Short mmCIF file of C-alpha atoms in Angstrom, two decimals:
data_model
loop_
_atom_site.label_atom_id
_atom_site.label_comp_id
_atom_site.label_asym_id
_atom_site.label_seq_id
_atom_site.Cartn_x
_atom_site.Cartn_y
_atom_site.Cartn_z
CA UNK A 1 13.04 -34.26 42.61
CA UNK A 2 12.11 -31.56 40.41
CA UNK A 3 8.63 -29.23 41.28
CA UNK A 4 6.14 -28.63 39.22
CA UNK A 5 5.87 -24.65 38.08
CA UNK A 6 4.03 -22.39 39.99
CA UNK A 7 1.04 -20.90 37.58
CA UNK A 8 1.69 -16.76 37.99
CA UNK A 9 -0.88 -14.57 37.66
CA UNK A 10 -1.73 -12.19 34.56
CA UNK A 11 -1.00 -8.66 34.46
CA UNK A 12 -3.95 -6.25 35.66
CA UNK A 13 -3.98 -4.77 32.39
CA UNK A 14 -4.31 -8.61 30.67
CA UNK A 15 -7.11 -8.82 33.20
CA UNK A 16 -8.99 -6.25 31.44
CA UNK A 17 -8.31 -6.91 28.25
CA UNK A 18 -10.02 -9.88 29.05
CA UNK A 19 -12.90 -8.48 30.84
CA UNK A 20 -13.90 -6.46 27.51
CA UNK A 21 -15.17 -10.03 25.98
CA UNK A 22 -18.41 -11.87 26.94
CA UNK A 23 -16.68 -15.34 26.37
CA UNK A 24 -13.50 -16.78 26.77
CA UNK A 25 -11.49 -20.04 26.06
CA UNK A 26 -10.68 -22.40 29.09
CA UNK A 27 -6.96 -20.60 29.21
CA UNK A 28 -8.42 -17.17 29.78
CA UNK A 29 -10.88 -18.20 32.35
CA UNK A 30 -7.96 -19.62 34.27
CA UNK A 31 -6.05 -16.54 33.86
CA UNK A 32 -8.93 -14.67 35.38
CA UNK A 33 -9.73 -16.93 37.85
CA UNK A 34 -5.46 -17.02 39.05
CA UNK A 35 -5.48 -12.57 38.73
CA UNK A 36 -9.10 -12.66 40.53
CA UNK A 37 -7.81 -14.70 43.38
CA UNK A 38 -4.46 -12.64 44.13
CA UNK A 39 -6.26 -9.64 44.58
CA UNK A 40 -7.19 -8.54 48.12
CA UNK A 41 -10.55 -9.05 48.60
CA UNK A 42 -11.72 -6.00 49.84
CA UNK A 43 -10.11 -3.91 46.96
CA UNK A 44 -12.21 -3.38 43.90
CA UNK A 45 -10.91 -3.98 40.89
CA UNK A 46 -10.30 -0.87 38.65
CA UNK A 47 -12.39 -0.44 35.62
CA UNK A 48 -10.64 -0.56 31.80
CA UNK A 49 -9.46 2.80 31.73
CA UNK A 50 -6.59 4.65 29.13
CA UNK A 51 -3.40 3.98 30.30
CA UNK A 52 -0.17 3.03 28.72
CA UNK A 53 0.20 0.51 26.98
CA UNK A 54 1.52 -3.34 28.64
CA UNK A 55 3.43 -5.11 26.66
CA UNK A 56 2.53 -8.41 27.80
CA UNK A 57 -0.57 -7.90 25.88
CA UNK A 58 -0.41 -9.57 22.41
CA UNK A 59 -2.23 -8.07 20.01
CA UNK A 60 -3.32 -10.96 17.90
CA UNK A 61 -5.79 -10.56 15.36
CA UNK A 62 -8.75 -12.23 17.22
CA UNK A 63 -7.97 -9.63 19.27
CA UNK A 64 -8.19 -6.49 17.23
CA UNK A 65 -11.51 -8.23 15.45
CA UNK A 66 -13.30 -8.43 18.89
CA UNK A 67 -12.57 -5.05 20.14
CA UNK A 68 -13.28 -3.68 16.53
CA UNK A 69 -16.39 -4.44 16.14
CA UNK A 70 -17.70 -3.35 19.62
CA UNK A 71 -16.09 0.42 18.64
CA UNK A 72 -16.80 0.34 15.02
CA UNK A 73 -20.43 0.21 16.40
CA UNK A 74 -19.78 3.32 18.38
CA UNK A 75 -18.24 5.31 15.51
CA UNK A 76 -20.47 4.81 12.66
CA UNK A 77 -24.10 4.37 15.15
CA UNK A 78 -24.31 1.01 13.61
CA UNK A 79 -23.30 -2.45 13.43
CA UNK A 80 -20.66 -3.92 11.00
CA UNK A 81 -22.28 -5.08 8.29
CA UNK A 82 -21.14 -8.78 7.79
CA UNK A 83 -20.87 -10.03 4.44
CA UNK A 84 -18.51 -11.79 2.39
CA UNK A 85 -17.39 -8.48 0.39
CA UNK A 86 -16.94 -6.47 3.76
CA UNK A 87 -15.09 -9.23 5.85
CA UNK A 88 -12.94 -9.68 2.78
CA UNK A 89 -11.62 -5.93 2.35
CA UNK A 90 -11.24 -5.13 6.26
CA UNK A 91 -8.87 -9.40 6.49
CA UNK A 92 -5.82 -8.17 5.54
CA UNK A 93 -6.07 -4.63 7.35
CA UNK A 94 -6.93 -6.78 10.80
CA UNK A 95 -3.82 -8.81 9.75
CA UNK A 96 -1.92 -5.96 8.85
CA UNK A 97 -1.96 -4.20 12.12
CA UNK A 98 -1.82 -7.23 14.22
CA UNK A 99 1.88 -7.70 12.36
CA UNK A 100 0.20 -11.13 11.45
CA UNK A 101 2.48 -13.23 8.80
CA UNK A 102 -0.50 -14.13 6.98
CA UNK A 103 -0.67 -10.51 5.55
CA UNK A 104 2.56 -11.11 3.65
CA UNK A 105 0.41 -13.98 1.75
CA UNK A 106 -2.80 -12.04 1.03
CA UNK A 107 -4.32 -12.81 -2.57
CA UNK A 108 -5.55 -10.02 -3.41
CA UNK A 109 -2.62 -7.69 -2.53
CA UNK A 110 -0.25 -10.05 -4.43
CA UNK A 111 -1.19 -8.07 -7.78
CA UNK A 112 0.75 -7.15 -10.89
CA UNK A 113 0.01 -2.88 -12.22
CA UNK A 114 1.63 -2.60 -14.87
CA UNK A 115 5.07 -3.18 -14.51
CA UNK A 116 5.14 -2.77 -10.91
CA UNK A 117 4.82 -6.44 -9.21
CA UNK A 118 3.39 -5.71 -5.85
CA UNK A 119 4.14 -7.64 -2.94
CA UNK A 120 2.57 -6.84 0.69
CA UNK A 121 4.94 -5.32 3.45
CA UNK A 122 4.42 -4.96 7.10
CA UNK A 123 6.83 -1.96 7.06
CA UNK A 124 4.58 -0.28 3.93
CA UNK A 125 1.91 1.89 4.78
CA UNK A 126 -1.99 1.21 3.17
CA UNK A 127 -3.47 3.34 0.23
CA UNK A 128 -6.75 1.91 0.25
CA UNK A 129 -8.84 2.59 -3.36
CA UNK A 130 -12.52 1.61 -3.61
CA UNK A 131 -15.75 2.90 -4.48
CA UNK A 132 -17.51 5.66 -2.99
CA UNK A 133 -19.22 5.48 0.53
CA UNK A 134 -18.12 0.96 0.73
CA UNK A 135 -16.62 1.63 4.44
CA UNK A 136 -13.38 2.62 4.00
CA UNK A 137 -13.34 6.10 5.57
CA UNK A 138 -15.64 4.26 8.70
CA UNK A 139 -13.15 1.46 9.08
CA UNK A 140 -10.11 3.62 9.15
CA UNK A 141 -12.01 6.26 11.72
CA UNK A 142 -12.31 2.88 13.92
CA UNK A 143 -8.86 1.65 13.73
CA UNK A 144 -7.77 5.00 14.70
CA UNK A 145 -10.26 5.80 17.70
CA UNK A 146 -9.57 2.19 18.98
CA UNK A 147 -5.95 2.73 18.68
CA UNK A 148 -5.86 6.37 20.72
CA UNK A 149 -8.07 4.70 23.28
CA UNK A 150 -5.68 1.98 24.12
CA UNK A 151 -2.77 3.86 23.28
CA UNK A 152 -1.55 0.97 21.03
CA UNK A 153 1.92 1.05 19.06
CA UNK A 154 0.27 1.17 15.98
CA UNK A 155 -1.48 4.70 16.83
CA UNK A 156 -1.85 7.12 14.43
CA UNK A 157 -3.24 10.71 13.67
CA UNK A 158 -6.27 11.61 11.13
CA UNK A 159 -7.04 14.00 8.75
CA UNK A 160 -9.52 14.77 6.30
CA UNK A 161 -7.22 15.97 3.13
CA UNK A 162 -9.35 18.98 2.70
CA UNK A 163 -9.59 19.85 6.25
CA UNK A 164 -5.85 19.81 5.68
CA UNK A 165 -5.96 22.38 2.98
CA UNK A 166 -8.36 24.67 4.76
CA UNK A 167 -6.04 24.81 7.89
CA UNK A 168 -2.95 25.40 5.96
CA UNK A 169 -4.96 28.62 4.22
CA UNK A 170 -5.97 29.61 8.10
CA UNK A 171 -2.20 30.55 9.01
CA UNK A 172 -1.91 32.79 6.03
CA UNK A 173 -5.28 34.97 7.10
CA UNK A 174 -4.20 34.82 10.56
CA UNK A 175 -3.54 38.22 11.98
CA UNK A 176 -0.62 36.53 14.35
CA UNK A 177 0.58 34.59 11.02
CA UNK A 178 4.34 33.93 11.30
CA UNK A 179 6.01 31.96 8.36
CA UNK A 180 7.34 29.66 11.23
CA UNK A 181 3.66 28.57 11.65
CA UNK A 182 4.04 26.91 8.07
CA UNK A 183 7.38 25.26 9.08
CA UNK A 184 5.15 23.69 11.75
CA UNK A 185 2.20 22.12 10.06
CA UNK A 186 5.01 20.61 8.10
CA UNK A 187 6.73 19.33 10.66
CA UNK A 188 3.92 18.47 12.70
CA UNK A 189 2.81 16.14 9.29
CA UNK A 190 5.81 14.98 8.07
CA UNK A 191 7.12 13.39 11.42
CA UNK A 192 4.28 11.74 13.26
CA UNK A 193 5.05 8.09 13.48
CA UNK A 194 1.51 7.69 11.82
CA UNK A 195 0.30 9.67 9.49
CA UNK A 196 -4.27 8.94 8.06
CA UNK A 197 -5.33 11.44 5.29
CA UNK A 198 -8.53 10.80 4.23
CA UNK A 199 -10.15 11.27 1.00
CA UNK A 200 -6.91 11.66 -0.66
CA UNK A 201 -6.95 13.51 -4.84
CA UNK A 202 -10.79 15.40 -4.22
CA UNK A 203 -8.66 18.06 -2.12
CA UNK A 204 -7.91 21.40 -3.83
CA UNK A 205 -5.10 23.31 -4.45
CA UNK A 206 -4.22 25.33 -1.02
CA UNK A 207 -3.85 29.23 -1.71
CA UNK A 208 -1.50 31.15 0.75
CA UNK A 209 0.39 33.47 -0.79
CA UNK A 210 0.90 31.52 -4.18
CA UNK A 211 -0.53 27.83 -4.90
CA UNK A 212 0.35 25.14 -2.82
CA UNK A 213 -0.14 21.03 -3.93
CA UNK A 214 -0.42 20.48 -0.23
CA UNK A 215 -0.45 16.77 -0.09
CA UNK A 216 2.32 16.24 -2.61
CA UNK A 217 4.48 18.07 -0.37
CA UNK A 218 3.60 16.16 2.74
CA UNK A 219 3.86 12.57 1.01
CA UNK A 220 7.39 13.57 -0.27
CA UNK A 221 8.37 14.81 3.28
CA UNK A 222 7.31 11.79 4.77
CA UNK A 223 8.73 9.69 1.93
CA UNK A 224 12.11 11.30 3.34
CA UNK A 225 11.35 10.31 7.34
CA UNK A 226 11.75 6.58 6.87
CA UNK A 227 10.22 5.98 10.29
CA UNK A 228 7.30 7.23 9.35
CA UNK A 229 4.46 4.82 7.79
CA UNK A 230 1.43 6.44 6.20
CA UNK A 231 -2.38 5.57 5.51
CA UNK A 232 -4.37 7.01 2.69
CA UNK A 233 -7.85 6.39 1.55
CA UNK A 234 -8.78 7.17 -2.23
CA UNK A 235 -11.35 6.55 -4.35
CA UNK A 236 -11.53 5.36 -8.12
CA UNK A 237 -11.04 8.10 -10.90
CA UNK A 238 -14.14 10.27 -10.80
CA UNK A 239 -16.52 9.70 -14.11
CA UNK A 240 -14.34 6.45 -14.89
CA UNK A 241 -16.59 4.27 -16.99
CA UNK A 242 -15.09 0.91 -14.31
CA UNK A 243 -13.49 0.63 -11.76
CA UNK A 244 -9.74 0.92 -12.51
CA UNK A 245 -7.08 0.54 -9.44
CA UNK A 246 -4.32 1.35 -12.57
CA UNK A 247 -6.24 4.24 -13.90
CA UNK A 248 -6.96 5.86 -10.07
CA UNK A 249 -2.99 5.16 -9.31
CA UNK A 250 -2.14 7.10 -12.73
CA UNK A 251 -4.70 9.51 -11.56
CA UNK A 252 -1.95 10.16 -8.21
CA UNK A 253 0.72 11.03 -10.86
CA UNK A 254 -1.13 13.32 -12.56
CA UNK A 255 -2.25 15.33 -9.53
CA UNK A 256 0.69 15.40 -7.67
CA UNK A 257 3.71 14.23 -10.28
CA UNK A 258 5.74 11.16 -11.79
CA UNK A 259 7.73 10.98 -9.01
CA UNK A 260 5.08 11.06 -6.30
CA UNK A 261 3.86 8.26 -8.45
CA UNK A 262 6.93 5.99 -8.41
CA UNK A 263 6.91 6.30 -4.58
CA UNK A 264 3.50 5.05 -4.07
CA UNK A 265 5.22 1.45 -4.79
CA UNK A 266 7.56 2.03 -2.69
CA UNK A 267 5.66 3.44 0.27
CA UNK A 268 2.36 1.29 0.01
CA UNK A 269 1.33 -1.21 0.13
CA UNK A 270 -2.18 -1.15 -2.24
CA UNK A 271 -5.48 -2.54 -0.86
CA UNK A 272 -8.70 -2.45 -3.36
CA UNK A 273 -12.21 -2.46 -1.03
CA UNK A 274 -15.05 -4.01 -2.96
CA UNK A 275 -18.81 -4.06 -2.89
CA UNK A 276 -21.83 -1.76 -2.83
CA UNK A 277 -22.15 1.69 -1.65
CA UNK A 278 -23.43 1.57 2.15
CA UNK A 279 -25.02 4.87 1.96
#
């Protein structure tokens, strides 16, 4: 006569995912009650702390929402501001990191620029255009800080474009300058796994030693490391009389070349924020 399964507890880590969330569905409080009952009573149970991460932990996209808001809070020293605009622009990057197969049917990224038909890719990075001060700096700064904290897969390092520039002109005054150090910051860009620059076309020119188009170079490095996925956040086309998502992509191939240009189809996948200035 066959037995009936015996329910096994959650992982510790599961347990405080959990933990993080003032409600939970009837599964989840039986999970906690099962990991809660296994543990030796006298034992306290460890606080959420940075650790590696399990991977018996889905990360579903109810999941990313609920611990993004909670952070994006923290980060920008204010609450999200819900409206139908804002929830609308940050769906499909909630989807997109989650790996969620409803990405791959978004509207809105399903456009046609020209004679490029775009088609969303989970293995495409974001270049997110939109308006000036509508989130998308804030958003991004979340995503990332959550990411670090939890040391999630989908981790990925930050920059400020012309922070970028004003560090590459740094190793040139340097004293202890060695022309290694430029091989470096090159390498250092061009092979992280994940790869945010911020603010991307407002950046000057870098001077060390000669003119340098700093982040052409690095998007055509990392255009060469196929294991590498990159983020970029852009706005429209200053002094543009509307906003354009054709005329701020031409805008890319006239800062940094045609061929940087062609790539962006190829490497991007192209996500237009809307609404209001929040500043």
């Amino acid at each position: 006569m066959a037995t009936k399964k015996q329910k096994t507890s959650i992982s510790r880590r599961e347990y405080e995912w959990l933990m993080q969330f003032k409600t939970h569905t009837s599964v989840e409080k039986e999970n906690i009650a099962l990991y809660e009952a296994s543990q030796p009573k006298s034992t306290p149970l460890i606080t959420p702390k940075r650790s590696k991460v399990n991977t018996q932990v889905v990360i579903t996209k109810s999941l990313l929402w609920r611990c993004f808001l909670p952070c994006y809070k923290i980060v920008a020293g204010k609450e999200f501001i819900q409206t139908p605009e804002t929830l609308a622009n940050i769906a499909p990057l909630v989807e997109y990191f989650a790996r969620d197969s409803n990405f791959k049917t978004r509207d809105r990224l399903l456009m046609q620029l020209g004679h490029q038909q775009l088609r969303p890719n989970l293995n495409k990075g974001l270049l997110i255009i939109g308006g000036y001060g509508n989130g998308k700096t804030t958003i991004m700064e979340t995503f990332a800080t959550l990411f670090d904290h939890y040391q999630m897969p989908m981790k990925f390092s930050s920059y400020k474009a012309h922070d970028l520039v004003t560090e590459y002109e740094r190793l040139g005054a340097d004293p202890t300058f060695l022309e290694s150090s430029k091989y470096q910051f090159y390498e250092r860009l061009s092979k992280v796994k994940g790869l945010y620059l911020d603010d991307v076309k407002k950046e000057r020119e870098a001077s060390n030693y000669g003119k340098v188009n700093l982040i052409r170079d690095i998007l055509e490095k990392r255009y060469d490391h196929k294991n590498s996925t990159t983020y970029i956040t852009c706005n429209y086309r200053d002094g543009a009389p509307c906003e354009d998502p054709e005329d701020a992509l031409a805008e890319f191939g006239e800062k940094y070349g045609g061929h940087i240009y062609d790539r962006l189809f190829e490497m991007f996948n192209i996500i237009l924020f809307k609404g209001k200035t929040f500043r």
